[in-house]
Coordinates of N, CA and C in Angstrom, one line a residue:
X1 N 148.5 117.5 113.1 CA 148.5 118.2 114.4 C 148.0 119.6 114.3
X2 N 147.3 120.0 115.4 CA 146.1 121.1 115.4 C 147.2 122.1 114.8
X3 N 147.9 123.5 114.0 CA 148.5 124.5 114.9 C 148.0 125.8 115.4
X4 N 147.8 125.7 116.9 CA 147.4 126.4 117.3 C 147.9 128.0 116.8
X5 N 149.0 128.1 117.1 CA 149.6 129.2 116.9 C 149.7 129.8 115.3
X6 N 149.2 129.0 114.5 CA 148.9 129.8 113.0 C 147.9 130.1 113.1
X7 N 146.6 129.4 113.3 CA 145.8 129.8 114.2 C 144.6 128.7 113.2
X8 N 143.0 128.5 114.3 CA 142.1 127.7 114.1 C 141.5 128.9 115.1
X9 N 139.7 127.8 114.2 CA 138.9 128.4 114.8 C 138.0 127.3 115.8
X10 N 138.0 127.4 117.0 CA 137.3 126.6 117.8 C 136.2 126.5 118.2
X11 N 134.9 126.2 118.8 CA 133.4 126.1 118.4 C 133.2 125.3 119.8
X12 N 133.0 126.3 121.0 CA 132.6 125.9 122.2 C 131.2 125.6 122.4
X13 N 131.1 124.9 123.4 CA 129.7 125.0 124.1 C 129.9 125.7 125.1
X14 N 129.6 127.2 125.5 CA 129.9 127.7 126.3 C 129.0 127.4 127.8
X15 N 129.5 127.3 129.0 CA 128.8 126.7 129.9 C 128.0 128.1 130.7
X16 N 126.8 127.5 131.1 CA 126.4 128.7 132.2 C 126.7 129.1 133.2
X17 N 126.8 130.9 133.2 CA 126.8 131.6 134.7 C 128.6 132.0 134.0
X18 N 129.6 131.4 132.7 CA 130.5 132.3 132.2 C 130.2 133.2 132.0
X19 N 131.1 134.0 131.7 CA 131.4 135.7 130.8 C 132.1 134.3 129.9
X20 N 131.5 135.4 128.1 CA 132.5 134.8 127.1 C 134.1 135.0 127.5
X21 N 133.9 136.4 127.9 CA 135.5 136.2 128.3 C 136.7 135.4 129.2
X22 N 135.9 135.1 130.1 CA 136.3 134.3 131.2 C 136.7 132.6 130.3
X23 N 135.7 132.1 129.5 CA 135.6 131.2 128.6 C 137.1 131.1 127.8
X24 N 137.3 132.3 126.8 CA 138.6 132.6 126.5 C 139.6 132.6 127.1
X25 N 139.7 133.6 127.9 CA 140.7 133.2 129.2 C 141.0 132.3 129.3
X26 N 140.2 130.8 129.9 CA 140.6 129.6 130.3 C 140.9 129.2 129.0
X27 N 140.9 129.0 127.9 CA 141.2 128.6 126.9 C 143.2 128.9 126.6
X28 N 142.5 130.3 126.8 CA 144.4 130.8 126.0 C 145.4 130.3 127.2
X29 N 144.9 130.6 128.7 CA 145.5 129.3 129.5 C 145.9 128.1 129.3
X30 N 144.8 127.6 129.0 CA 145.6 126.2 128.7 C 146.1 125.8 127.3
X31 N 146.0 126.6 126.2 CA 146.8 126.7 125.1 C 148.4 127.0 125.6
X32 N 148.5 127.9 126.2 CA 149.9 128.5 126.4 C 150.4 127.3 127.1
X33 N 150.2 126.7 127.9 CA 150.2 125.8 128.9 C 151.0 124.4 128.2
X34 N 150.1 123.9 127.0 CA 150.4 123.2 126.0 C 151.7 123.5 125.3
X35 N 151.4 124.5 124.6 CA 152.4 125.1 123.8 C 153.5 125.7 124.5
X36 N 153.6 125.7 125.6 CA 155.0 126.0 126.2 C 155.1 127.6 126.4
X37 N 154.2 128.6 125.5 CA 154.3 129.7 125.7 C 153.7 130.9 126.6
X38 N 154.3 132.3 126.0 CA 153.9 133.1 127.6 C 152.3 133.6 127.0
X39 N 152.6 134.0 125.6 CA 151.6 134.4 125.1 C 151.0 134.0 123.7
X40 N 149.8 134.3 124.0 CA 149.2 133.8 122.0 C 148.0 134.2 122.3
X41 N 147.7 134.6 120.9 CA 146.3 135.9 120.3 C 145.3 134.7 120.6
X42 N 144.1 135.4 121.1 CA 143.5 134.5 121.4 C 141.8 135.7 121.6
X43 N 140.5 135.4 120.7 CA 139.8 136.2 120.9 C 138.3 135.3 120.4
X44 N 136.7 136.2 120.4 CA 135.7 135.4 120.1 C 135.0 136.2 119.5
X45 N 134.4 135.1 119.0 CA 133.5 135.9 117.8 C 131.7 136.1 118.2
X46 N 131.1 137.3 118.9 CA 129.6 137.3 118.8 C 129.9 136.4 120.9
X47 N 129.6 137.5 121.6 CA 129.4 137.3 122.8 C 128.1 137.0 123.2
X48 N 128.1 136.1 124.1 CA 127.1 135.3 125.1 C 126.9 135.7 126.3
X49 N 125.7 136.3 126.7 CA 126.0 136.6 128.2 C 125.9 136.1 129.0
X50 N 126.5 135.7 130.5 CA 126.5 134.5 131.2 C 125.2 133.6 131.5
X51 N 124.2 134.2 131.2 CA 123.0 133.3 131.6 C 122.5 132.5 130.1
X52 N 123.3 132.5 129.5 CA 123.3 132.1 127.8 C 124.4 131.0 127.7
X53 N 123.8 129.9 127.4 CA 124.6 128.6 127.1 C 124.9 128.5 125.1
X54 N 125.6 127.6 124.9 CA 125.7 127.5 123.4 C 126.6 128.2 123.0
X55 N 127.0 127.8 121.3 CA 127.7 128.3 120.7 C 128.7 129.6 120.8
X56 N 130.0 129.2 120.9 CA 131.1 130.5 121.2 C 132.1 130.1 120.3
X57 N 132.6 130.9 119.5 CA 133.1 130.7 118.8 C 134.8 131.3 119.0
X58 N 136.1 130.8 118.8 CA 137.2 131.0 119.7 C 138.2 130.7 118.6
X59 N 138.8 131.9 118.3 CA 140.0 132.1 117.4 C 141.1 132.4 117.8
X60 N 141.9 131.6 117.4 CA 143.8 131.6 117.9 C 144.8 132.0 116.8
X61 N 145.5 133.1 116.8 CA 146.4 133.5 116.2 C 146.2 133.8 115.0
X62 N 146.6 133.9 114.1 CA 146.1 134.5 112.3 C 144.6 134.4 112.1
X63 N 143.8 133.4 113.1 CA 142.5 133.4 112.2 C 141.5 134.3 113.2
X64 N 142.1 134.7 114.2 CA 141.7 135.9 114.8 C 141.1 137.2 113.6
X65 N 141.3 137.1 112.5 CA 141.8 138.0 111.5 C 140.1 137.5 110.9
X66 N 139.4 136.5 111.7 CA 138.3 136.1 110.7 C 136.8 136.5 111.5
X67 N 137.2 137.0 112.9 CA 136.3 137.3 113.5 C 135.4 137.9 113.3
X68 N 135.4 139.1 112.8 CA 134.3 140.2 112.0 C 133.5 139.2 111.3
X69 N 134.3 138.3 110.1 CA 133.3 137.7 109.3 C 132.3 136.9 109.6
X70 N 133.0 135.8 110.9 CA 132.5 135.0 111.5 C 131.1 135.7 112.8
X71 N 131.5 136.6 112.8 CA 130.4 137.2 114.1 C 129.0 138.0 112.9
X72 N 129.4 138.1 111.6 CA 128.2 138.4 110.5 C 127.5 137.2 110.1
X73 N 128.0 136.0 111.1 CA 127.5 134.8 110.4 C 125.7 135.0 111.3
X74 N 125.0 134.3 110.4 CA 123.1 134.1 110.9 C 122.9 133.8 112.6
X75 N 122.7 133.9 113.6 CA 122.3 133.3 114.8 C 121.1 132.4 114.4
X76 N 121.2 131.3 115.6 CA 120.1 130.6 115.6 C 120.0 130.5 117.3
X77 N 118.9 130.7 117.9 CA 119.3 130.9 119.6 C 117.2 129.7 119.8
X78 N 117.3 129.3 121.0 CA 116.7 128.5 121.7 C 116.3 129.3 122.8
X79 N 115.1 130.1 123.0 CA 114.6 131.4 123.9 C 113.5 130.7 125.2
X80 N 113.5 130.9 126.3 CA 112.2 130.8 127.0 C 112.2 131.9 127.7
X81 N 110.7 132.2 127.3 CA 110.5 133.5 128.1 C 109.2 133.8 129.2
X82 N 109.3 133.8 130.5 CA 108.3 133.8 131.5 C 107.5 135.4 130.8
X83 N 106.3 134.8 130.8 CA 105.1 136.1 130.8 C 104.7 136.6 131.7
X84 N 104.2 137.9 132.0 CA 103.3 138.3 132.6 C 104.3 139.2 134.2
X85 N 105.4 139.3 133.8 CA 106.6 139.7 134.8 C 107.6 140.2 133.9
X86 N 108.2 141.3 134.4 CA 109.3 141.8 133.9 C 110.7 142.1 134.7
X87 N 111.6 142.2 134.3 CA 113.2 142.5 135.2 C 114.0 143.8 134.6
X88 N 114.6 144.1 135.5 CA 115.2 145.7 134.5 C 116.6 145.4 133.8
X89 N 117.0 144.0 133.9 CA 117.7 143.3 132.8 C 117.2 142.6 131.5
X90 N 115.9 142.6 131.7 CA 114.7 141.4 130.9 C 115.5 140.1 131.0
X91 N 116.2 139.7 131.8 CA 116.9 138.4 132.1 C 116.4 138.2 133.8
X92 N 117.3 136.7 133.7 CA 117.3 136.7 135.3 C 118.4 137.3 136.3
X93 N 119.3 137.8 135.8 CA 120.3 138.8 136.1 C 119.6 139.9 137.4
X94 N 118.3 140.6 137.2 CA 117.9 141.4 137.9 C 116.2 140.7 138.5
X95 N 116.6 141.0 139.7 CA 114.9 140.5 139.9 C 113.8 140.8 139.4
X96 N 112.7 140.7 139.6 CA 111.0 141.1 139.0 C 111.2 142.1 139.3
X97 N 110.4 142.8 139.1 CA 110.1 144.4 138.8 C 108.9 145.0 138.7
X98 N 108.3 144.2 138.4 CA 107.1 144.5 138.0 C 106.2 143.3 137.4
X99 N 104.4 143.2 137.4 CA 104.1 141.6 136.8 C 102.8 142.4 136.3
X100 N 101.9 141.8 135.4 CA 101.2 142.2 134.2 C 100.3 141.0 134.4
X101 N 98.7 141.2 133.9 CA 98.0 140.9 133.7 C 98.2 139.5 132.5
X102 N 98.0 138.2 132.9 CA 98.3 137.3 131.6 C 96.9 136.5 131.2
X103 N 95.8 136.8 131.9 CA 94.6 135.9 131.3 C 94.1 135.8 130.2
X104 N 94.5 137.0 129.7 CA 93.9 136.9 128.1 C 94.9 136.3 127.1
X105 N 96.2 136.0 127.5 CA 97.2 135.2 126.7 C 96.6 133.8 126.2
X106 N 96.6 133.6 125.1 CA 96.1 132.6 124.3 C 97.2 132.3 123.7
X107 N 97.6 131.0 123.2 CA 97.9 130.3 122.0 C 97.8 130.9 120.7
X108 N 96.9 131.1 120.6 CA 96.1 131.5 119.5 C 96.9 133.7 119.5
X109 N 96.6 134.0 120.1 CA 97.0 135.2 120.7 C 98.5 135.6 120.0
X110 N 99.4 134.5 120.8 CA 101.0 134.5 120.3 C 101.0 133.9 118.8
X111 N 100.5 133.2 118.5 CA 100.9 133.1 117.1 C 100.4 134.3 116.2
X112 N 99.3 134.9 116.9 CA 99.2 136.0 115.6 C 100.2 137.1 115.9
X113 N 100.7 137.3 116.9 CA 102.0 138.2 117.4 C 103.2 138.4 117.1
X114 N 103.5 136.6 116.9 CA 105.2 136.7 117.0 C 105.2 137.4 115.1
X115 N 104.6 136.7 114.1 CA 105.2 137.1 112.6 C 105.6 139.0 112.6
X116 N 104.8 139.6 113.4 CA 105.2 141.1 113.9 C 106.6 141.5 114.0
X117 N 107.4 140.4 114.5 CA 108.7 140.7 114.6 C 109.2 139.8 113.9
X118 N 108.9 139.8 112.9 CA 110.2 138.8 111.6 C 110.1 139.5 110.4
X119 N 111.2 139.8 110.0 CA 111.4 141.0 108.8 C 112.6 142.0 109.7
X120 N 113.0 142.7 108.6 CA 113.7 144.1 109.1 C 113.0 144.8 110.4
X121 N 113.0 144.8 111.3 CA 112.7 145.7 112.6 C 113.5 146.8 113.4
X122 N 112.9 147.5 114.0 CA 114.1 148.3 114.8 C 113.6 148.0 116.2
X123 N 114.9 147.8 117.3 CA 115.2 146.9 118.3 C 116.2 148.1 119.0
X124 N 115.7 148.3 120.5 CA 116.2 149.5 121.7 C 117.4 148.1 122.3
X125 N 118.2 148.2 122.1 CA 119.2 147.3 123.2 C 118.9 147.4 123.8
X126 N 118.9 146.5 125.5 CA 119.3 146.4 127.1 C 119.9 147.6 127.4
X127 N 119.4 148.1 128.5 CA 120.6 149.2 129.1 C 121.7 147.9 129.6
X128 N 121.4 147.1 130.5 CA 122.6 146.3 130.8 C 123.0 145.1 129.3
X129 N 124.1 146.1 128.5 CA 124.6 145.5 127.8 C 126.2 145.8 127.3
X130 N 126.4 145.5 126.5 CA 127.8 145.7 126.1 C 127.9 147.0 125.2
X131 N 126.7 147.6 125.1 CA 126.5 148.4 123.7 C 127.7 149.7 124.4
X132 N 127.9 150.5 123.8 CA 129.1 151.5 124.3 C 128.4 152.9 124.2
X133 N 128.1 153.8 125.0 CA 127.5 155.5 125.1 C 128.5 155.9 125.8
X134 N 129.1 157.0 124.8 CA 130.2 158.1 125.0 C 131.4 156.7 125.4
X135 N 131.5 155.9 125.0 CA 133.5 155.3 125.0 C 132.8 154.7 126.4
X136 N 131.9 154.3 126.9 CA 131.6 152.9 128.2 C 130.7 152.4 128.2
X137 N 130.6 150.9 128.5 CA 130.1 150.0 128.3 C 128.5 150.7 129.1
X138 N 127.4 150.5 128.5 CA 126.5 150.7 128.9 C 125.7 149.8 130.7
X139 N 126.1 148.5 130.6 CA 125.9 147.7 132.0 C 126.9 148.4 132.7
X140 N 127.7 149.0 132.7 CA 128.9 149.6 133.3 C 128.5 150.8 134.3
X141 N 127.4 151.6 133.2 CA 126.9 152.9 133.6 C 125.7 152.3 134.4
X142 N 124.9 151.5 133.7 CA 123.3 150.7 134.7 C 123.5 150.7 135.9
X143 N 124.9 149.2 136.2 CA 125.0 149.3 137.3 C 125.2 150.3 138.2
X144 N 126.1 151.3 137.7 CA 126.1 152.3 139.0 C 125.0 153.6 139.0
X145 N 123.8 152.8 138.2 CA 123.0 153.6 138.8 C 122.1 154.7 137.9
X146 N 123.3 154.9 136.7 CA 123.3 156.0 135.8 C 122.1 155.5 135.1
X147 N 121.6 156.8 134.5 CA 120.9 157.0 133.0 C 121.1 156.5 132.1
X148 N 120.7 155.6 131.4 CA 121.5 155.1 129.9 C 120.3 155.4 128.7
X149 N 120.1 156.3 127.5 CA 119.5 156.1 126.9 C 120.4 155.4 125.7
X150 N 119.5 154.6 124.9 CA 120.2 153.8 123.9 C 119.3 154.2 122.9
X151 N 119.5 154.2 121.8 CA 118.7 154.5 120.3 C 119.0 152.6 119.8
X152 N 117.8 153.2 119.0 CA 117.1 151.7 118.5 C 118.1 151.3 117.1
X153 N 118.2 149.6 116.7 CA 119.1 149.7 116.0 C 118.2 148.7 114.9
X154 N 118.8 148.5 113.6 CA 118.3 148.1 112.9 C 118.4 146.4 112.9
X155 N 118.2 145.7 112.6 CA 118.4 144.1 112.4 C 117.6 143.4 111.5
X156 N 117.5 142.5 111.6 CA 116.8 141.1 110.9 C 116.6 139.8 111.6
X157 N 115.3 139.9 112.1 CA 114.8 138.6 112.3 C 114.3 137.5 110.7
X158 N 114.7 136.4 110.9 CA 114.6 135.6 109.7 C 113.2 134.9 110.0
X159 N 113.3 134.2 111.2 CA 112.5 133.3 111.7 C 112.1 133.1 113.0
X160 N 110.7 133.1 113.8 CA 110.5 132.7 114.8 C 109.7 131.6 114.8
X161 N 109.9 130.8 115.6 CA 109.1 129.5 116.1 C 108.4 128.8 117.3
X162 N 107.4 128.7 117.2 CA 106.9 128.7 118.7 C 107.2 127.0 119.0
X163 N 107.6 126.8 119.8 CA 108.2 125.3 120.1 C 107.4 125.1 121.0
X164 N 106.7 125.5 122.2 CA 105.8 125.2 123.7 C 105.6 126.5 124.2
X165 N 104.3 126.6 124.7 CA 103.8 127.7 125.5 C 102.8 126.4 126.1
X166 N 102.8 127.3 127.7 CA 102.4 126.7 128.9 C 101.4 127.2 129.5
X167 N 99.7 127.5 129.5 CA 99.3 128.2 129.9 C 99.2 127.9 131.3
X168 N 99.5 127.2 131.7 CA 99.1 126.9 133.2 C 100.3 128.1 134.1
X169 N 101.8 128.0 133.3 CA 103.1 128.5 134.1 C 103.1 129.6 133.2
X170 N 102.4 130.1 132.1 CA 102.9 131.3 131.4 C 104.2 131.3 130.5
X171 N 104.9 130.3 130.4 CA 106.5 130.0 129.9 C 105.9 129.5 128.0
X172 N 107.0 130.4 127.5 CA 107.3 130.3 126.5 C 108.5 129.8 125.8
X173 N 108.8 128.8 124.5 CA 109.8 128.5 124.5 C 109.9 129.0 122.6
X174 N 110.6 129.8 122.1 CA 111.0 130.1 120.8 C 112.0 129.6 120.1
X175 N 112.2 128.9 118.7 CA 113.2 129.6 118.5 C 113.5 130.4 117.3
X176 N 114.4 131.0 117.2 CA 114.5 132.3 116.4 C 116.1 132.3 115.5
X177 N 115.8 132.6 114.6 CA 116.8 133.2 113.6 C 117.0 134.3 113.2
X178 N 118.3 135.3 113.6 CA 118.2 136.2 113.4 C 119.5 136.7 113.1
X179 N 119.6 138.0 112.6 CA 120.9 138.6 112.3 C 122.0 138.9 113.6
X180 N 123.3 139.4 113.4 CA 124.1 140.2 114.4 C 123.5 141.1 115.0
X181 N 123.6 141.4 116.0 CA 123.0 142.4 117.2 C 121.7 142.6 117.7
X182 N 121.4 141.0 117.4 CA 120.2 140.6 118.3 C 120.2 140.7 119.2
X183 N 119.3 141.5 120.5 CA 119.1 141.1 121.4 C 118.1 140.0 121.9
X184 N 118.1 138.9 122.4 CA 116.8 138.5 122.6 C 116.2 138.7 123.5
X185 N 117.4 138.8 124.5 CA 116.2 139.5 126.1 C 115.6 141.1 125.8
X186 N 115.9 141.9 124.8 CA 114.8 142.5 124.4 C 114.0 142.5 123.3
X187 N 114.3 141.1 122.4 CA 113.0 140.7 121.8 C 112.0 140.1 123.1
X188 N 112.5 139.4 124.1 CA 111.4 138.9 124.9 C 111.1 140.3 125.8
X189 N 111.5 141.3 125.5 CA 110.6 143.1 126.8 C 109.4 142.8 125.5
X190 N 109.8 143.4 124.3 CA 109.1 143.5 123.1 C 107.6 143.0 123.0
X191 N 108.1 141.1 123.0 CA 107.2 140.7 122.8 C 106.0 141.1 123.8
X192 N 107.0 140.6 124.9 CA 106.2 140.3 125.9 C 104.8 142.0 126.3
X193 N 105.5 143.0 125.4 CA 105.0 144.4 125.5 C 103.5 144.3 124.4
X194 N 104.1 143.6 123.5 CA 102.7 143.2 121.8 C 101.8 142.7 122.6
X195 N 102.3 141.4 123.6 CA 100.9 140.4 124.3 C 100.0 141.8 124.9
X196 N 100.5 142.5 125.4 CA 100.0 143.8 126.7 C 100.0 142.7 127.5
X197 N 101.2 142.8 127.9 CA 101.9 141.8 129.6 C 103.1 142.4 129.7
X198 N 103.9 142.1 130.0 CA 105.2 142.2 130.2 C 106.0 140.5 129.9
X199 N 107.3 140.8 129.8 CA 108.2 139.0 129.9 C 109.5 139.6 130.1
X200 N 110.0 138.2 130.2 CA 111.6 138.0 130.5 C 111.8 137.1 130.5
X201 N 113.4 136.9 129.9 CA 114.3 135.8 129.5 C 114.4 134.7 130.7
X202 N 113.8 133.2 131.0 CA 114.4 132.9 131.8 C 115.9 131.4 131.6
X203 N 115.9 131.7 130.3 CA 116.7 130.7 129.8 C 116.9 130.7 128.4
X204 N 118.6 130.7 127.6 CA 119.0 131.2 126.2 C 119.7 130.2 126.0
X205 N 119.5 129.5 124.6 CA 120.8 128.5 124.2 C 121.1 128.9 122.8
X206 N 122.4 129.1 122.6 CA 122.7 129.9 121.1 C 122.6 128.3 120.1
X207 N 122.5 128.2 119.5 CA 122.2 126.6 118.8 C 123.2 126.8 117.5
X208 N 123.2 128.1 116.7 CA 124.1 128.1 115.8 C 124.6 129.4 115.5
X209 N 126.3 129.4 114.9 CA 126.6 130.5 114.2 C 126.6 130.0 113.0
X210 N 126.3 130.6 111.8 CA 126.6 130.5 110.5 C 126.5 128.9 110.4
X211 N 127.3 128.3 110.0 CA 127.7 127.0 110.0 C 128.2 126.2 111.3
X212 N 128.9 126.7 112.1 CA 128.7 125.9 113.5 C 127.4 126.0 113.9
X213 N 127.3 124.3 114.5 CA 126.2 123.8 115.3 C 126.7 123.6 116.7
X214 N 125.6 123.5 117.9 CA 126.0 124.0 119.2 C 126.3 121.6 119.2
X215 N 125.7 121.0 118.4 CA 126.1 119.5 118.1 C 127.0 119.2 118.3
X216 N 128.1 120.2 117.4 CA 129.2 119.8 117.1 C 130.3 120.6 117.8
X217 N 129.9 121.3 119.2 CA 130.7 122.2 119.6 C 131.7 121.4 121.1
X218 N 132.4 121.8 121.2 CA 133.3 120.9 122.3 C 132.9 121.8 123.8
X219 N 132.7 121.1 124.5 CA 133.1 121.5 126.2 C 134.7 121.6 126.6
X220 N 134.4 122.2 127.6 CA 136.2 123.0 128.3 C 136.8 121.2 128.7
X221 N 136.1 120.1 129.0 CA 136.5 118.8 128.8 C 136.8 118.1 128.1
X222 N 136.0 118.3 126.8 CA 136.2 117.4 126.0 C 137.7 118.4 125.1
X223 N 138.2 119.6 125.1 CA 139.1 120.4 124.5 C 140.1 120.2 125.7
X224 N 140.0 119.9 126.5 CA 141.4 119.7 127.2 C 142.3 118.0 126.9
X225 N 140.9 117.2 126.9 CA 141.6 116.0 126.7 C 142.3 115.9 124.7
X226 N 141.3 116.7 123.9 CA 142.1 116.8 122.6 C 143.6 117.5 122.3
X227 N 143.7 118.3 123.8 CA 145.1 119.1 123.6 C 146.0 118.4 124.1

């Protein structure tokens, strides 16, 4: 029998349009629910933003204690990125914004581009993110309007992959390996800045942490009927 309360680590398929936290939430709900109790430690490792499906990783009680390690594990994410338009989320979160010249986008074009960003790079986060300036969440300050400058941070891209590009619709599909504190909706401002176009995220699947695969990860159904 599972126990929850010493604690495990659990390996969602997180569904779209959640907050990771909302995800957790319903979880430590219906843990408590189970277990009879009022409360139990319940937290995640390496956040998803709601327009991001895949891998969430969800620790209960003592193995809470493993999160740090588990959130240093490798990303593996599934990217599509619309060309030739940009949003002031680089997601679909905010509308277009602005749209860019795409005729001279080639095939040919993007593959000499993307190896540009694999290796050590330095990467400006989202203003709408979770990153923290002066002790608050940076989307926090966006939304209402504010100024956010962010400084660029260091990372590792391992690998990018071009899986389909579309020239008729402009859509791009990647996938990429990369370290903790990837952004990829601003690898897709980035890229989309190398083509001389603009882009944006219009769809993200996390595929792997470290050793979880998004294969082998449970839905909020298939974890209700195991409990």
């Amino acid at each position: 029998m599972t126990d929850y309360k010493e604690g495990v680590v659990l390996a969602f398929d997180k569904p779209l349009k959640w907050t990771s936290f909302q995800l957790v939430s319903k979880v430590r709900n219906m843990l408590c629910q189970h277990l009879h109790e009022k409360k139990l430690k319940v937290g995640h490792a390496g956040t998803l933003d709601p327009l991001a499906t895949g891998v969430l990783l969800i620790c209960t009680g003592k193995a809470t204690k493993t999160i740090e390690t588990l959130q240093a594990g490798t990303k593996e994410y599934v990217a599509t990125l619309q060309l030739g338009a940009t949003t002031a989320s680089f997601d679909l979160e905010k509308p277009i914004d602005a749209t860019y010249p795409t005729e001279h986008i080639t095939r040919t074009l993007i593959e000499e581009t993307l190896p540009k960003f694999i290796g050590h790079i330095e990467q400006i986060p989202p203003v709408f993110s979770a990153v923290k300036v002066d002790g608050k969440r940076a989307y926090d300050l966006a939304r209402k309007g504010k100024e956010v400058e962010l400084k660029p941070k260091s990372l590792v891209i391992d690998e990018i992959e071009l899986l389909d590009f579309s020239p008729e619709t402009m859509q791009l599909q990647l996938r990429i390996v990369c370290s903790k504190g990837t952004y990829i909706r601003a690898l897709a401002r980035d890229i989309g800045e190398s083509l001389h176009s603009g882009a944006h995220l219009t769809a993200l699947r996390r595929t792997r942490i470290g050793d979880y695969r998004v294969e082998r990860c449970l839905t909020l159904e298939q974890f209700e009927k195991t409990i």
